[in-house]
XYZ file of N, CA, C and O in Angstrom:
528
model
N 2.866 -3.545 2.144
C 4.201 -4.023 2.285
C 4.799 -3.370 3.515
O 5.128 -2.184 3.491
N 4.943 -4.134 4.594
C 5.271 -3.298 6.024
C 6.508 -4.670 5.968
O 6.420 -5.842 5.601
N 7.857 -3.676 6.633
C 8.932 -4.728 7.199
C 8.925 -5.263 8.570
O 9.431 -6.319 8.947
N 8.401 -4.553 9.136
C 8.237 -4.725 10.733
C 6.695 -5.523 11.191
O 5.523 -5.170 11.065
N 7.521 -7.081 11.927
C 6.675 -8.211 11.823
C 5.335 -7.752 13.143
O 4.358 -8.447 13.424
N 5.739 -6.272 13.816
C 4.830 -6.096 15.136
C 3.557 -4.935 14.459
O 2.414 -4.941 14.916
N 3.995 -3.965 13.303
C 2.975 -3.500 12.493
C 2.037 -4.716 11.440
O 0.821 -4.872 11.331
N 2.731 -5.149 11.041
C 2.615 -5.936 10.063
C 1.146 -7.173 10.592
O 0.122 -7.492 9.988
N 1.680 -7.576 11.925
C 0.666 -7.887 12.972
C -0.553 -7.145 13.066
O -1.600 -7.728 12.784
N -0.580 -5.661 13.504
C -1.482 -4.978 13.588
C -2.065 -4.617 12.723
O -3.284 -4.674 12.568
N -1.098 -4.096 11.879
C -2.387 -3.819 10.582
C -3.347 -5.030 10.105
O -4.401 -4.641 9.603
N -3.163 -6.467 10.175
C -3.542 -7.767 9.895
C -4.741 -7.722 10.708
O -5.821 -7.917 10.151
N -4.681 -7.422 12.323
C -6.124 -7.360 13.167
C -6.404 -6.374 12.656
O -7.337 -6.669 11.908
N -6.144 -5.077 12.541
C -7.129 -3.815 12.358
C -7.907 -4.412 10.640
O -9.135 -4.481 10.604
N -7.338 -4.680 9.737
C -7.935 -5.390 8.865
C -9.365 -6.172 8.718
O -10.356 -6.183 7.989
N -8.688 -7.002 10.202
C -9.905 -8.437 10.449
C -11.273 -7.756 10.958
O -12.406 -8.231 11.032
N -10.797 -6.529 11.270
C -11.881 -5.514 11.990
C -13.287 -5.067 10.642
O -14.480 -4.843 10.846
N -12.572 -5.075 9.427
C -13.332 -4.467 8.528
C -14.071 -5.612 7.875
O -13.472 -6.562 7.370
N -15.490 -5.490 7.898
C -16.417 -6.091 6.966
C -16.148 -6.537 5.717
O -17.169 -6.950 5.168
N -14.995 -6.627 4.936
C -14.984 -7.112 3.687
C -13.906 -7.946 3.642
O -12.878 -7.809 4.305
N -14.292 -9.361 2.358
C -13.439 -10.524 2.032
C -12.177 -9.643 1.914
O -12.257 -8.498 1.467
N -11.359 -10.025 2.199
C -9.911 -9.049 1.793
C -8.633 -10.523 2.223
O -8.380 -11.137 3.259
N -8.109 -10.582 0.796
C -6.777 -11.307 1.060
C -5.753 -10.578 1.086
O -5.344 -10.018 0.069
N -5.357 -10.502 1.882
C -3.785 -9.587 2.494
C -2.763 -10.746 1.987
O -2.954 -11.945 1.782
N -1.301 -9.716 1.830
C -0.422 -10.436 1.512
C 0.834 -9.624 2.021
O 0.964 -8.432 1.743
N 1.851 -10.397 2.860
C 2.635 -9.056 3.269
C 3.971 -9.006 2.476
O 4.090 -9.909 1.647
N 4.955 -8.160 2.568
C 6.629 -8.527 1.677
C 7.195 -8.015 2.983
O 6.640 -7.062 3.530
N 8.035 -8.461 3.406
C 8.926 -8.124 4.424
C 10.003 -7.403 4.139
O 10.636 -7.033 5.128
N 10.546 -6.984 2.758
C 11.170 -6.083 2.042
C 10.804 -5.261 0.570
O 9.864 -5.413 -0.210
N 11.583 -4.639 0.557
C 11.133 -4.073 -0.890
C 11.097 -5.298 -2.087
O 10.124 -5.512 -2.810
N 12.519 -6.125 -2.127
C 12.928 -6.672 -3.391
C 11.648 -7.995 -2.942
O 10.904 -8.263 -3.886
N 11.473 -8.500 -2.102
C 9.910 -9.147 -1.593
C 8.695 -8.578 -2.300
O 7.948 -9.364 -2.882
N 8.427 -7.246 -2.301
C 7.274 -7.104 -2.631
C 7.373 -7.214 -3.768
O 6.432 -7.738 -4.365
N 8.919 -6.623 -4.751
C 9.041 -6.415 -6.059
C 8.904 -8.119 -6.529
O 8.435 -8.307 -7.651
N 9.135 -8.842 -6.046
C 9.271 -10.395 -6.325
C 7.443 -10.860 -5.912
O 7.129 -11.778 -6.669
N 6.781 -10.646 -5.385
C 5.734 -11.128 -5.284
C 4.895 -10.363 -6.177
O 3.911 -10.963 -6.610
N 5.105 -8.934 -6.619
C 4.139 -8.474 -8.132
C 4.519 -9.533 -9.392
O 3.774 -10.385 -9.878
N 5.782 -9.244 -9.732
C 6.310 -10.210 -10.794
C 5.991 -11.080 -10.770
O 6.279 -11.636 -11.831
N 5.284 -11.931 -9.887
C 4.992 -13.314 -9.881
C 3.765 -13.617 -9.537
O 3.413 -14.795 -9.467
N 2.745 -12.367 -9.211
C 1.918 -12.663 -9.393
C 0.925 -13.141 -10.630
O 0.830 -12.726 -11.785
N 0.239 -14.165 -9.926
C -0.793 -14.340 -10.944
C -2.106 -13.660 -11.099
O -2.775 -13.900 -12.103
N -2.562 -12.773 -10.126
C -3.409 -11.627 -10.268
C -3.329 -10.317 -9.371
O -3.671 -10.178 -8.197
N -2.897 -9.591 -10.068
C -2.802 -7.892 -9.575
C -3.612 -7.478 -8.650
O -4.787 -7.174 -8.857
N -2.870 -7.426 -7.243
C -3.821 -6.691 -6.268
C -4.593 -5.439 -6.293
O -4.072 -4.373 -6.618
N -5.589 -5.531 -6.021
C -6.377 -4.625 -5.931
C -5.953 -3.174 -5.375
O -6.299 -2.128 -5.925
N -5.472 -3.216 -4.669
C -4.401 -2.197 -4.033
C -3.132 -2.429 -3.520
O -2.765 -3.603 -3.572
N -2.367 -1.625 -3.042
C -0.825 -1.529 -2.972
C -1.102 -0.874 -1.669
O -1.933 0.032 -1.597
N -0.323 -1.369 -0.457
C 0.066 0.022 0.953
C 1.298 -0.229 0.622
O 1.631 -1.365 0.283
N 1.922 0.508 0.657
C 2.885 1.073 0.655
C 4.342 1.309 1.692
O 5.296 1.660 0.997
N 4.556 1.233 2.619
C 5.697 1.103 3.745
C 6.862 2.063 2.718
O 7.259 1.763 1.592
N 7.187 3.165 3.468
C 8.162 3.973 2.949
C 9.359 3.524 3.028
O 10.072 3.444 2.028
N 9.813 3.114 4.392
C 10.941 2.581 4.782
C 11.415 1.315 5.000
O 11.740 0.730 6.033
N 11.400 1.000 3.866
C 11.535 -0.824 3.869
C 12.783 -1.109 3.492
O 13.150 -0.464 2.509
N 13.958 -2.239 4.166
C 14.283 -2.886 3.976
C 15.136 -3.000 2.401
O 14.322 -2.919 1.481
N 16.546 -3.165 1.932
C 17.003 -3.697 0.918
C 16.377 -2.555 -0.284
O 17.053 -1.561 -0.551
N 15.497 -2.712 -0.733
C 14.650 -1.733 -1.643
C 13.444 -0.727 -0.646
O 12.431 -1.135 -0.078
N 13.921 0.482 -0.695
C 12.677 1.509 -0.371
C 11.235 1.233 -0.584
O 10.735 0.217 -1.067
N 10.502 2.576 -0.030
C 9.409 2.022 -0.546
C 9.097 2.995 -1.983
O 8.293 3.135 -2.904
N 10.293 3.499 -1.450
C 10.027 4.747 -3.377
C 10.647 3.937 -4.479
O 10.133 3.802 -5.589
N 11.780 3.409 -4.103
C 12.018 2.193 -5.056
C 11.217 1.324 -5.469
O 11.518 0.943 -6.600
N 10.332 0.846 -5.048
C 9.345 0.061 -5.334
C 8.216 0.457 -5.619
O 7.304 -0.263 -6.026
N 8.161 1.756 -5.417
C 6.700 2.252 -6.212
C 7.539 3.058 -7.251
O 6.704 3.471 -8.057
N 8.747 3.478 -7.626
C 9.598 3.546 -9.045
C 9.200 2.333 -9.542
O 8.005 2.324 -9.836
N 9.719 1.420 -9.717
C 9.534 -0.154 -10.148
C 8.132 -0.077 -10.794
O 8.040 -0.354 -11.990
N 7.267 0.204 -10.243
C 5.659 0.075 -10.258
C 5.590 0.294 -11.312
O 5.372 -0.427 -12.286
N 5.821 1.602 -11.174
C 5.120 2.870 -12.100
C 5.616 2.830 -13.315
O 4.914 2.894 -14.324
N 7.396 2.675 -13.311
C 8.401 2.290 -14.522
C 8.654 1.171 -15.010
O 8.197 0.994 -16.139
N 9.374 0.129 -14.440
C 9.441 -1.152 -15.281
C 8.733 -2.009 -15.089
O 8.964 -2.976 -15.814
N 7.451 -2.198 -14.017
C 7.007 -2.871 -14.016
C 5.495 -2.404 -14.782
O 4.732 -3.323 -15.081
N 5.127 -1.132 -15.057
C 4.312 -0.961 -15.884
C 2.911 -1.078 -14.806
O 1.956 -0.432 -15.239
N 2.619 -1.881 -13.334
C 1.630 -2.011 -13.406
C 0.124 -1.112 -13.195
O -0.059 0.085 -13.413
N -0.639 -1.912 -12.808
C -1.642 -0.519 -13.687
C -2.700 -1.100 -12.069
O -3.681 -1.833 -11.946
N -1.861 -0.319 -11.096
C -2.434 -0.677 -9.542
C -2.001 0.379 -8.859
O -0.882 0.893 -8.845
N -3.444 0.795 -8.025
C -3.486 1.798 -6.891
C -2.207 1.631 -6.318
O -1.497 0.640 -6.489
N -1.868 2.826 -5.491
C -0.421 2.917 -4.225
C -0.943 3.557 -3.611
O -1.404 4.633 -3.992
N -1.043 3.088 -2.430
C -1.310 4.380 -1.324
C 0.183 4.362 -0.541
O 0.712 3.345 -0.991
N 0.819 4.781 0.098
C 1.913 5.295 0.930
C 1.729 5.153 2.103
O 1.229 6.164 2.595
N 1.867 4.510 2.667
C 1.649 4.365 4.285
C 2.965 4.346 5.467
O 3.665 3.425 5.891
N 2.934 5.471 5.692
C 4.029 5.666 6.593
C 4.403 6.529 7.829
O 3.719 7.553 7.798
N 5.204 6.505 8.873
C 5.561 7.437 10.145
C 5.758 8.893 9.555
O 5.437 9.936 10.126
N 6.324 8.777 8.357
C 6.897 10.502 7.975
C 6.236 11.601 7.535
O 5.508 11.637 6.542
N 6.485 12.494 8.265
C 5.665 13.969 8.192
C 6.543 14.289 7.374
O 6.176 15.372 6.918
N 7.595 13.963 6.857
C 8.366 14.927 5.945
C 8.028 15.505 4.887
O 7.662 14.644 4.086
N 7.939 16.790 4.346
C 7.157 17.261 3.430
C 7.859 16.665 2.296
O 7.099 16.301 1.399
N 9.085 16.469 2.096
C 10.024 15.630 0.966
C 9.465 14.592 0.553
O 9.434 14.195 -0.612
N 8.868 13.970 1.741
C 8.976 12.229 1.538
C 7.277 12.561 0.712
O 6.981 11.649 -0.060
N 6.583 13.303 0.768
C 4.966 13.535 0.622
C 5.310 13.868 -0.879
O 4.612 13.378 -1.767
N 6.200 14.559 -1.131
C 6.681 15.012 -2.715
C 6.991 13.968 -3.587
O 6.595 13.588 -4.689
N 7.846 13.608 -2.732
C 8.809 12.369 -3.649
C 7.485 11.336 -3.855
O 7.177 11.355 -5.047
N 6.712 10.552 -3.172
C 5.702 9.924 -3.109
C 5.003 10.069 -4.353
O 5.075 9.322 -5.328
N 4.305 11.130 -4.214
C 3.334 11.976 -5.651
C 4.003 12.095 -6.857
O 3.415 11.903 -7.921
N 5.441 12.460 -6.785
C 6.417 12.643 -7.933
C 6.203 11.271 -8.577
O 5.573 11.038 -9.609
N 6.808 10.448 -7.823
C 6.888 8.876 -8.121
C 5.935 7.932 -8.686
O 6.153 6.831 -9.192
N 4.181 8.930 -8.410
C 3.608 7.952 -9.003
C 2.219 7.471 -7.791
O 1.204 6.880 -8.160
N 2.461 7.838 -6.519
C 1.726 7.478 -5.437
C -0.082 7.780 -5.981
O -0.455 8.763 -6.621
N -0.732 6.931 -5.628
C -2.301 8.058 -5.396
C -2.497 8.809 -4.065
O -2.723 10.019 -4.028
N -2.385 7.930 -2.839
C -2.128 8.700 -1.800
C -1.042 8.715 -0.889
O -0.134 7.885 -0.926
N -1.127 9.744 0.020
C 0.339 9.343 0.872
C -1.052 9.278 2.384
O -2.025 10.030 2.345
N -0.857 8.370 3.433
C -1.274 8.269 4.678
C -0.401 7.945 5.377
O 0.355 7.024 5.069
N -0.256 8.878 6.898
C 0.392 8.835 7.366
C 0.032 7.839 8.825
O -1.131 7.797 9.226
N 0.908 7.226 9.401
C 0.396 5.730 10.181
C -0.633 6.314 11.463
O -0.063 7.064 12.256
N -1.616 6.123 11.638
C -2.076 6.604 12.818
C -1.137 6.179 14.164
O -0.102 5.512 14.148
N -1.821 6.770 15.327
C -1.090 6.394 16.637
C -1.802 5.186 16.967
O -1.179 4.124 16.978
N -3.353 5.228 17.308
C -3.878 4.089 18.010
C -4.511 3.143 17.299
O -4.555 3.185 16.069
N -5.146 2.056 18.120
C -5.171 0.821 16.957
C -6.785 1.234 16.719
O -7.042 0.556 15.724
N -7.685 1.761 16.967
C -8.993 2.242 16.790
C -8.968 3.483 15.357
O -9.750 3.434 14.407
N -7.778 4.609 15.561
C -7.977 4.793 14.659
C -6.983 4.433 13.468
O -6.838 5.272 12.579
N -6.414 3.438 13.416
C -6.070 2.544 12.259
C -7.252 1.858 11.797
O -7.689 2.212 10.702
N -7.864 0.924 12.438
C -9.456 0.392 11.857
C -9.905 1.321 11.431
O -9.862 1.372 10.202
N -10.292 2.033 11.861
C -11.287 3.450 11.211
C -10.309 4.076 9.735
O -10.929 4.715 8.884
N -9.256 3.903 9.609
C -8.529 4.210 8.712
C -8.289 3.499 7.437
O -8.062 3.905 6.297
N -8.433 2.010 8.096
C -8.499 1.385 6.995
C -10.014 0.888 6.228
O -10.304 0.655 5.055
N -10.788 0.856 7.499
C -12.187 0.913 6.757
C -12.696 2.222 5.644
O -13.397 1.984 4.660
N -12.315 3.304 5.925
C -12.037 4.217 4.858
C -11.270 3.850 3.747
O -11.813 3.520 2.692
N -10.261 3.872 3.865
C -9.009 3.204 2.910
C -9.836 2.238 1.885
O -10.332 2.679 0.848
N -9.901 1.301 2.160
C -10.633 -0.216 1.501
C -12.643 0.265 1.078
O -13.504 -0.251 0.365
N -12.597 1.414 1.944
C -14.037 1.490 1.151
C -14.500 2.479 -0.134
O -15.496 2.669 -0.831
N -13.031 3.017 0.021
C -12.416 3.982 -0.815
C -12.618 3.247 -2.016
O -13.549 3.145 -2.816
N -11.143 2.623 -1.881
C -10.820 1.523 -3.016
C -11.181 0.592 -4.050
O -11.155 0.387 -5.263
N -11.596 0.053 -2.727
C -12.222 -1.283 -3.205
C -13.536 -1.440 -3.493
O -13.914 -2.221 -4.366
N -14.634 -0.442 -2.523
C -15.682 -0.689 -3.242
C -16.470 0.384 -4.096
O -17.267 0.113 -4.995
N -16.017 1.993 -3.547
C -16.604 2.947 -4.334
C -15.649 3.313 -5.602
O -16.298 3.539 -6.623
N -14.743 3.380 -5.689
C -13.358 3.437 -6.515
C -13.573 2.559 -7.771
O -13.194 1.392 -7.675
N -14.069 2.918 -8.807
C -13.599 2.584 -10.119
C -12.627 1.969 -11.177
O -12.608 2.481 -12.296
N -11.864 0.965 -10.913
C -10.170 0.758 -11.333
C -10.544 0.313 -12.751
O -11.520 -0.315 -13.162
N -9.036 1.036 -13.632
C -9.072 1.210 -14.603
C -8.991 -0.136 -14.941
O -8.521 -0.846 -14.053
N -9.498 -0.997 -16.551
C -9.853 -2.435 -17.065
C -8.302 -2.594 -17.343
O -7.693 -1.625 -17.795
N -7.597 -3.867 -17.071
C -6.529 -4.362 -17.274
C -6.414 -4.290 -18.626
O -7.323 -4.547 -19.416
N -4.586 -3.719 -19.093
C -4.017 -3.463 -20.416
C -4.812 -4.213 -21.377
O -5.173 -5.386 -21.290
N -4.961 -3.646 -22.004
C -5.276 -4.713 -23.550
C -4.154 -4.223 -24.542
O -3.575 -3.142 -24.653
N -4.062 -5.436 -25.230
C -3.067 -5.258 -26.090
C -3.250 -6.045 -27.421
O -3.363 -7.244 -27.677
N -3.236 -4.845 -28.210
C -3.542 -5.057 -29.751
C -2.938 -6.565 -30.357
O -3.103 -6.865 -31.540
């Protein structure tokens, strides 16, 4: 979930860079992303995260996650801030990781090919709720 349509761009090529099927989906705000979980019809595989988004945060929306929306999906944190606060609040909230945005677009690919190989293919995710 990135607000800014010139990252949002880049992360999309550094993406196209990595070897695996991957459907991306972007929210251009918080209450966006919070409106495209709710309505999804299948739970992404992972969550990035954008700290500083738009209308709803990005801690607001990984509150949401974690609290009323219950869902049962990775967060990674992806953002400019070194702030040791914002790294707290993140983890407090519920985050799995916090990453902070690289500078160049080489090592963003390299970042996200980690990221997604992390995730998606060595990473284990827990079997969707069942309910008695």
């Amino acid at each position: 979930m990135e607000d800014n349509p010139d990252e949002a761009l880049l992360a999309k090529r550094a993406l196209a860079r990595i070897e695996l099927p991957l459907t991306v989906k972007i929210a251009t705000d918080g209450e966006d992303a919070i409106a495209q979980l709710e309505t999804a019809t299948q739970l992404p595989d992972l969550v990035l995260l954008d700290l500083k988004l738009p209308r709803l945060s990005g801690f607001e929306v990984l509150e949401w996650i974690r609290n009323a929306g219950g869902l049962r999906v990775p967060v990674v944190t992806f953002s400019n801030s070194s702030e040791a606060r914002d790294v707290q609040m993140a983890y407090d909230l519920g985050a799995n990781s916090f990453l902070r945005k690289p500078v160049s677009f080489d090592d963003l690919v390299e970042l996200f090919r980690n990221l997604t190989n992390y995730w998606l293919v060595w990473n284990e995710s827990p079997p969707a709720k069942v309910t008695s």
